[in-house]
Amino acid sequence: MRSHDQLPVAGKVVLLRADLNVPMDGTTITDDGRIRASLPTITKIAERGGRVLIVAHLGRPSGASYSERAAGGPSLAPVAARLSELLGQPVPLATDVAGESAAALAAGLADGDVAMVENVRFEPAETSKDDAVRAGLAARLATLADVYVGDGFGALHRKHASVYDVPALLPHAAGDLVAAEVAVLERLTQDPARPYVVVLGGAKPSDKLGVITSLLERADRILIGGGMSYTFLKAKGYEVGKSLLEADKIDEVTKVMAAAAERGVDLVLPVDLVGAASFAPDAEHEVYPVTDFPADREGVDMGPATRELFAARLADAATVFWNGPVGVFEFPAFSAGTRAVAEAIAALPGLTVVGGGDSAAAVRTLGVPESDFSHISTGGGASLEYLEGASLPGLAALADEQEPAA
């Protein structure tokens, strides 16, 4: 996979696919981590005289047409404004994705300029499963630029027009962020230092059963917390009350636990939970052992005994991969479990990887220094699929170094 450093960019319009899909509260960015992670590649290309035109998505716009999606938003305007602040230079935003406004903006760029087109998912073709439909959008995007750089790691597992189809139409290379992410994931999959401990949280086991099955071949311990742990606890016969539950996954979860036991992988579940009367930041709550959880309570965090248990199982780890918070960390009263996991991992001297998404947001929200971890990924879903052994369409497209026909 060629690096963008090997791609001639001076005086050329560089179509840069970035992952700027930041969490928003209305029009306010609540965590700009993905924007900051994209800065090195943007800056390097601009300093080499490239004319940077950024393509990115934000959220999941709804509607059958461009006009419906654009009317409903979200617009990338707040992202362009924040990127302008971080770069210390204007970052104009086209009013469309690959239309007249984008074409005029691209044509007017000077060496070192940085600009953006609107939310690429305003175009229904971006996510179409029809190859011909995606190809039409890809062709329009390709006419805006001379070369392509893929740096949106968090979108590489998507077979989308701006991720998968455009690289085949332009000279292309990978950005620094993609290169760094792949290098770390290779370390996790190719003879990791041991003990290798994986911590998985988040809402649902269905999101992670595939990666758990794959990790049973490599990990020494798998610690399971958060919403997904309740289905595991239910599979063991425990009451989980009103906690998040995927009842239709109990059989699969039972098989995963049996496979872990057969392979000698230590699969660790919570031993106590914080049970709340309702899902609210000020809800009345108590700590209950998993053997005596009330039917009228909802699990919102792991209890103090589980925090100690997880810390002990992490203490000697030489390699750690963590994906998914283990409680409702957004509510301060229920953030202790996620904080305990973050601090236990941050204290380790080995390779410590935070697997993107909500886990990365939790680290920043809880004030645990990012520098205490070896790597904080920008793409949770892409990381999980890579670890599961799946082929990432966007990565395959970047790895193909054959130049488009003239």
PDB file of N, CA and C in Angstrom, residues 317-363:
ATOM      1  N   ALA A 317      -1.001  -7.888  31.712  1.00  0.00           N
ATOM      2  CA  ALA A 317      -1.160  -7.948  30.265  1.00  0.00           C
ATOM      3  C   ALA A 317      -0.005  -7.259  29.548  1.00  0.00           C
ATOM      4  N   ALA A 318       0.479  -7.901  28.486  1.00  0.00           N
ATOM      5  CA  ALA A 318       1.515  -7.296  27.643  1.00  0.00           C
ATOM      6  C   ALA A 318       0.897  -6.658  26.401  1.00  0.00           C
ATOM      7  N   THR A 319      -0.301  -7.121  26.032  1.00  0.00           N
ATOM      8  CA  THR A 319      -1.039  -6.567  24.893  1.00  0.00           C
ATOM      9  C   THR A 319      -2.504  -6.455  25.298  1.00  0.00           C
ATOM     10  N   VAL A 320      -3.114  -5.297  25.021  1.00  0.00           N
ATOM     11  CA  VAL A 320      -4.532  -5.104  25.346  1.00  0.00           C
ATOM     12  C   VAL A 320      -5.247  -4.439  24.179  1.00  0.00           C
ATOM     13  N   PHE A 321      -6.411  -4.974  23.856  1.00  0.00           N
ATOM     14  CA  PHE A 321      -7.318  -4.321  22.916  1.00  0.00           C
ATOM     15  C   PHE A 321      -8.633  -4.109  23.645  1.00  0.00           C
ATOM     16  N   TRP A 322      -9.105  -2.853  23.655  1.00  0.00           N
ATOM     17  CA  TRP A 322     -10.352  -2.527  24.355  1.00  0.00           C
ATOM     18  C   TRP A 322     -11.316  -1.877  23.378  1.00  0.00           C
ATOM     19  N   ASN A 323     -12.515  -2.448  23.271  1.00  0.00           N
ATOM     20  CA  ASN A 323     -13.541  -1.865  22.419  1.00  0.00           C
ATOM     21  C   ASN A 323     -14.875  -1.888  23.148  1.00  0.00           C
ATOM     22  N   GLY A 324     -15.408  -0.711  23.458  1.00  0.00           N
ATOM     23  CA  GLY A 324     -16.736  -0.594  24.031  1.00  0.00           C
ATOM     24  C   GLY A 324     -16.720  -0.258  25.512  1.00  0.00           C
ATOM     25  N   PRO A 325     -17.436   0.800  25.907  1.00  0.00           N
ATOM     26  CA  PRO A 325     -17.542   1.137  27.329  1.00  0.00           C
ATOM     27  C   PRO A 325     -18.262   0.040  28.093  1.00  0.00           C
ATOM     28  N   VAL A 326     -18.010  -0.055  29.391  1.00  0.00           N
ATOM     29  CA  VAL A 326     -18.597  -1.126  30.200  1.00  0.00           C
ATOM     30  C   VAL A 326     -19.703  -0.612  31.108  1.00  0.00           C
ATOM     31  N   GLY A 327     -20.175   0.593  30.840  1.00  0.00           N
ATOM     32  CA  GLY A 327     -21.275   1.174  31.593  1.00  0.00           C
ATOM     33  C   GLY A 327     -21.753   2.414  30.869  1.00  0.00           C
ATOM     34  N   VAL A 328     -22.766   3.050  31.423  1.00  0.00           N
ATOM     35  CA  VAL A 328     -23.307   4.270  30.821  1.00  0.00           C
ATOM     36  C   VAL A 328     -22.427   5.435  31.260  1.00  0.00           C
ATOM     37  N   PHE A 329     -21.230   5.530  30.655  1.00  0.00           N
ATOM     38  CA  PHE A 329     -20.235   6.500  31.119  1.00  0.00           C
ATOM     39  C   PHE A 329     -20.687   7.938  30.905  1.00  0.00           C
ATOM     40  N   GLU A 330     -21.643   8.148  29.990  1.00  0.00           N
ATOM     41  CA  GLU A 330     -22.136   9.503  29.744  1.00  0.00           C
ATOM     42  C   GLU A 330     -22.819  10.086  30.974  1.00  0.00           C
ATOM     43  N   PHE A 331     -23.330   9.215  31.862  1.00  0.00           N
ATOM     44  CA  PHE A 331     -23.916   9.644  33.132  1.00  0.00           C
ATOM     45  C   PHE A 331     -22.833   9.512  34.208  1.00  0.00           C
ATOM     46  N   PRO A 332     -22.365  10.608  34.805  1.00  0.00           N
ATOM     47  CA  PRO A 332     -21.272  10.531  35.777  1.00  0.00           C
ATOM     48  C   PRO A 332     -21.475   9.490  36.872  1.00  0.00           C
ATOM     49  N   ALA A 333     -22.707   9.296  37.320  1.00  0.00           N
ATOM     50  CA  ALA A 333     -22.959   8.349  38.406  1.00  0.00           C
ATOM     51  C   ALA A 333     -22.680   6.909  37.991  1.00  0.00           C
ATOM     52  N   PHE A 334     -22.669   6.658  36.664  1.00  0.00           N
ATOM     53  CA  PHE A 334     -22.491   5.293  36.176  1.00  0.00           C
ATOM     54  C   PHE A 334     -21.244   5.163  35.299  1.00  0.00           C
ATOM     55  N   SER A 335     -20.242   5.992  35.575  1.00  0.00           N
ATOM     56  CA  SER A 335     -19.015   5.992  34.780  1.00  0.00           C
ATOM     57  C   SER A 335     -17.851   5.283  35.460  1.00  0.00           C
ATOM     58  N   ALA A 336     -18.054   4.826  36.703  1.00  0.00           N
ATOM     59  CA  ALA A 336     -16.931   4.273  37.466  1.00  0.00           C
ATOM     60  C   ALA A 336     -16.326   3.036  36.817  1.00  0.00           C
ATOM     61  N   GLY A 337     -17.165   2.170  36.243  1.00  0.00           N
ATOM     62  CA  GLY A 337     -16.636   0.965  35.626  1.00  0.00           C
ATOM     63  C   GLY A 337     -15.767   1.263  34.416  1.00  0.00           C
ATOM     64  N   THR A 338     -16.251   2.131  33.534  1.00  0.00           N
ATOM     65  CA  THR A 338     -15.471   2.483  32.347  1.00  0.00           C
ATOM     66  C   THR A 338     -14.195   3.211  32.739  1.00  0.00           C
ATOM     67  N   ARG A 339     -14.279   4.070  33.741  1.00  0.00           N
ATOM     68  CA  ARG A 339     -13.069   4.765  34.221  1.00  0.00           C
ATOM     69  C   ARG A 339     -12.060   3.763  34.768  1.00  0.00           C
ATOM     70  N   ALA A 340     -12.528   2.783  35.529  1.00  0.00           N
ATOM     71  CA  ALA A 340     -11.616   1.789  36.106  1.00  0.00           C
ATOM     72  C   ALA A 340     -10.905   1.002  35.016  1.00  0.00           C
ATOM     73  N   VAL A 341     -11.636   0.615  33.975  1.00  0.00           N
ATOM     74  CA  VAL A 341     -11.024  -0.110  32.859  1.00  0.00           C
ATOM     75  C   VAL A 341      -9.999   0.775  32.154  1.00  0.00           C
ATOM     76  N   ALA A 342     -10.380   2.017  31.867  1.00  0.00           N
ATOM     77  CA  ALA A 342      -9.470   2.936  31.178  1.00  0.00           C
ATOM     78  C   ALA A 342      -8.193   3.151  31.984  1.00  0.00           C
ATOM     79  N   GLU A 343      -8.333   3.364  33.279  1.00  0.00           N
ATOM     80  CA  GLU A 343      -7.150   3.638  34.113  1.00  0.00           C
ATOM     81  C   GLU A 343      -6.282   2.394  34.256  1.00  0.00           C
ATOM     82  N   ALA A 344      -6.897   1.225  34.351  1.00  0.00           N
ATOM     83  CA  ALA A 344      -6.108  -0.010  34.466  1.00  0.00           C
ATOM     84  C   ALA A 344      -5.306  -0.263  33.198  1.00  0.00           C
ATOM     85  N   ILE A 345      -5.910  -0.008  32.041  1.00  0.00           N
ATOM     86  CA  ILE A 345      -5.204  -0.205  30.774  1.00  0.00           C
ATOM     87  C   ILE A 345      -4.128   0.862  30.584  1.00  0.00           C
ATOM     88  N   ALA A 346      -4.463   2.106  30.941  1.00  0.00           N
ATOM     89  CA  ALA A 346      -3.511   3.209  30.772  1.00  0.00           C
ATOM     90  C   ALA A 346      -2.242   3.007  31.590  1.00  0.00           C
ATOM     91  N   ALA A 347      -2.349   2.280  32.680  1.00  0.00           N
ATOM     92  CA  ALA A 347      -1.190   2.082  33.562  1.00  0.00           C
ATOM     93  C   ALA A 347      -0.227   1.016  33.063  1.00  0.00           C
ATOM     94  N   LEU A 348      -0.609   0.286  32.024  1.00  0.00           N
ATOM     95  CA  LEU A 348       0.221  -0.825  31.553  1.00  0.00           C
ATOM     96  C   LEU A 348       1.347  -0.346  30.644  1.00  0.00           C
ATOM     97  N   PRO A 349       2.492  -1.020  30.675  1.00  0.00           N
ATOM     98  CA  PRO A 349       3.637  -0.606  29.848  1.00  0.00           C
ATOM     99  C   PRO A 349       3.642  -1.196  28.446  1.00  0.00           C
ATOM    100  N   GLY A 350       2.799  -2.191  28.175  1.00  0.00           N
ATOM    101  CA  GLY A 350       2.838  -2.870  26.884  1.00  0.00           C
ATOM    102  C   GLY A 350       2.033  -2.155  25.814  1.00  0.00           C
ATOM    103  N   LEU A 351       1.636  -2.896  24.775  1.00  0.00           N
ATOM    104  CA  LEU A 351       0.833  -2.350  23.680  1.00  0.00           C
ATOM    105  C   LEU A 351      -0.616  -2.248  24.141  1.00  0.00           C
ATOM    106  N   THR A 352      -1.139  -1.038  24.197  1.00  0.00           N
ATOM    107  CA  THR A 352      -2.509  -0.818  24.649  1.00  0.00           C
ATOM    108  C   THR A 352      -3.267  -0.057  23.570  1.00  0.00           C
ATOM    109  N   VAL A 353      -4.308  -0.691  23.033  1.00  0.00           N
ATOM    110  CA  VAL A 353      -5.053  -0.138  21.906  1.00  0.00           C
ATOM    111  C   VAL A 353      -6.508   0.061  22.314  1.00  0.00           C
ATOM    112  N   VAL A 354      -6.984   1.281  22.153  1.00  0.00           N
ATOM    113  CA  VAL A 354      -8.391   1.594  22.389  1.00  0.00           C
ATOM    114  C   VAL A 354      -9.087   1.569  21.034  1.00  0.00           C
ATOM    115  N   GLY A 355     -10.101   0.717  20.903  1.00  0.00           N
ATOM    116  CA  GLY A 355     -10.683   0.428  19.603  1.00  0.00           C
ATOM    117  C   GLY A 355     -11.739   1.364  19.097  1.00  0.00           C
ATOM    118  N   GLY A 356     -11.529   2.649  19.230  1.00  0.00           N
ATOM    119  CA  GLY A 356     -12.353   3.629  18.539  1.00  0.00           C
ATOM    120  C   GLY A 356     -13.739   3.831  19.111  1.00  0.00           C
ATOM    121  N   GLY A 357     -14.539   4.644  18.380  1.00  0.00           N
ATOM    122  CA  GLY A 357     -15.931   4.864  18.715  1.00  0.00           C
ATOM    123  C   GLY A 357     -16.148   5.365  20.124  1.00  0.00           C
ATOM    124  N   ASP A 358     -17.090   4.718  20.820  1.00  0.00           N
ATOM    125  CA  ASP A 358     -17.469   5.150  22.157  1.00  0.00           C
ATOM    126  C   ASP A 358     -16.330   4.991  23.163  1.00  0.00           C
ATOM    127  N   SER A 359     -15.456   4.005  22.953  1.00  0.00           N
ATOM    128  CA  SER A 359     -14.330   3.815  23.885  1.00  0.00           C
ATOM    129  C   SER A 359     -13.398   5.020  23.840  1.00  0.00           C
ATOM    130  N   ALA A 360     -13.101   5.492  22.641  1.00  0.00           N
ATOM    131  CA  ALA A 360     -12.244   6.666  22.494  1.00  0.00           C
ATOM    132  C   ALA A 360     -12.903   7.897  23.095  1.00  0.00           C
ATOM    133  N   ALA A 361     -14.205   8.038  22.869  1.00  0.00           N
ATOM    134  CA  ALA A 361     -14.934   9.166  23.447  1.00  0.00           C
ATOM    135  C   ALA A 361     -14.923   9.092  24.961  1.00  0.00           C
ATOM    136  N   ALA A 362     -15.029   7.885  25.503  1.00  0.00           N
ATOM    137  CA  ALA A 362     -15.015   7.719  26.953  1.00  0.00           C
ATOM    138  C   ALA A 362     -13.681   8.157  27.553  1.00  0.00           C
ATOM    139  N   VAL A 363     -12.587   7.767  26.894  1.00  0.00           N
ATOM    140  CA  VAL A 363     -11.259   8.174  27.382  1.00  0.00           C
ATOM    141  C   VAL A 363     -11.170   9.683  27.498  1.00  0.00           C
TER     142      VAL A 363
END
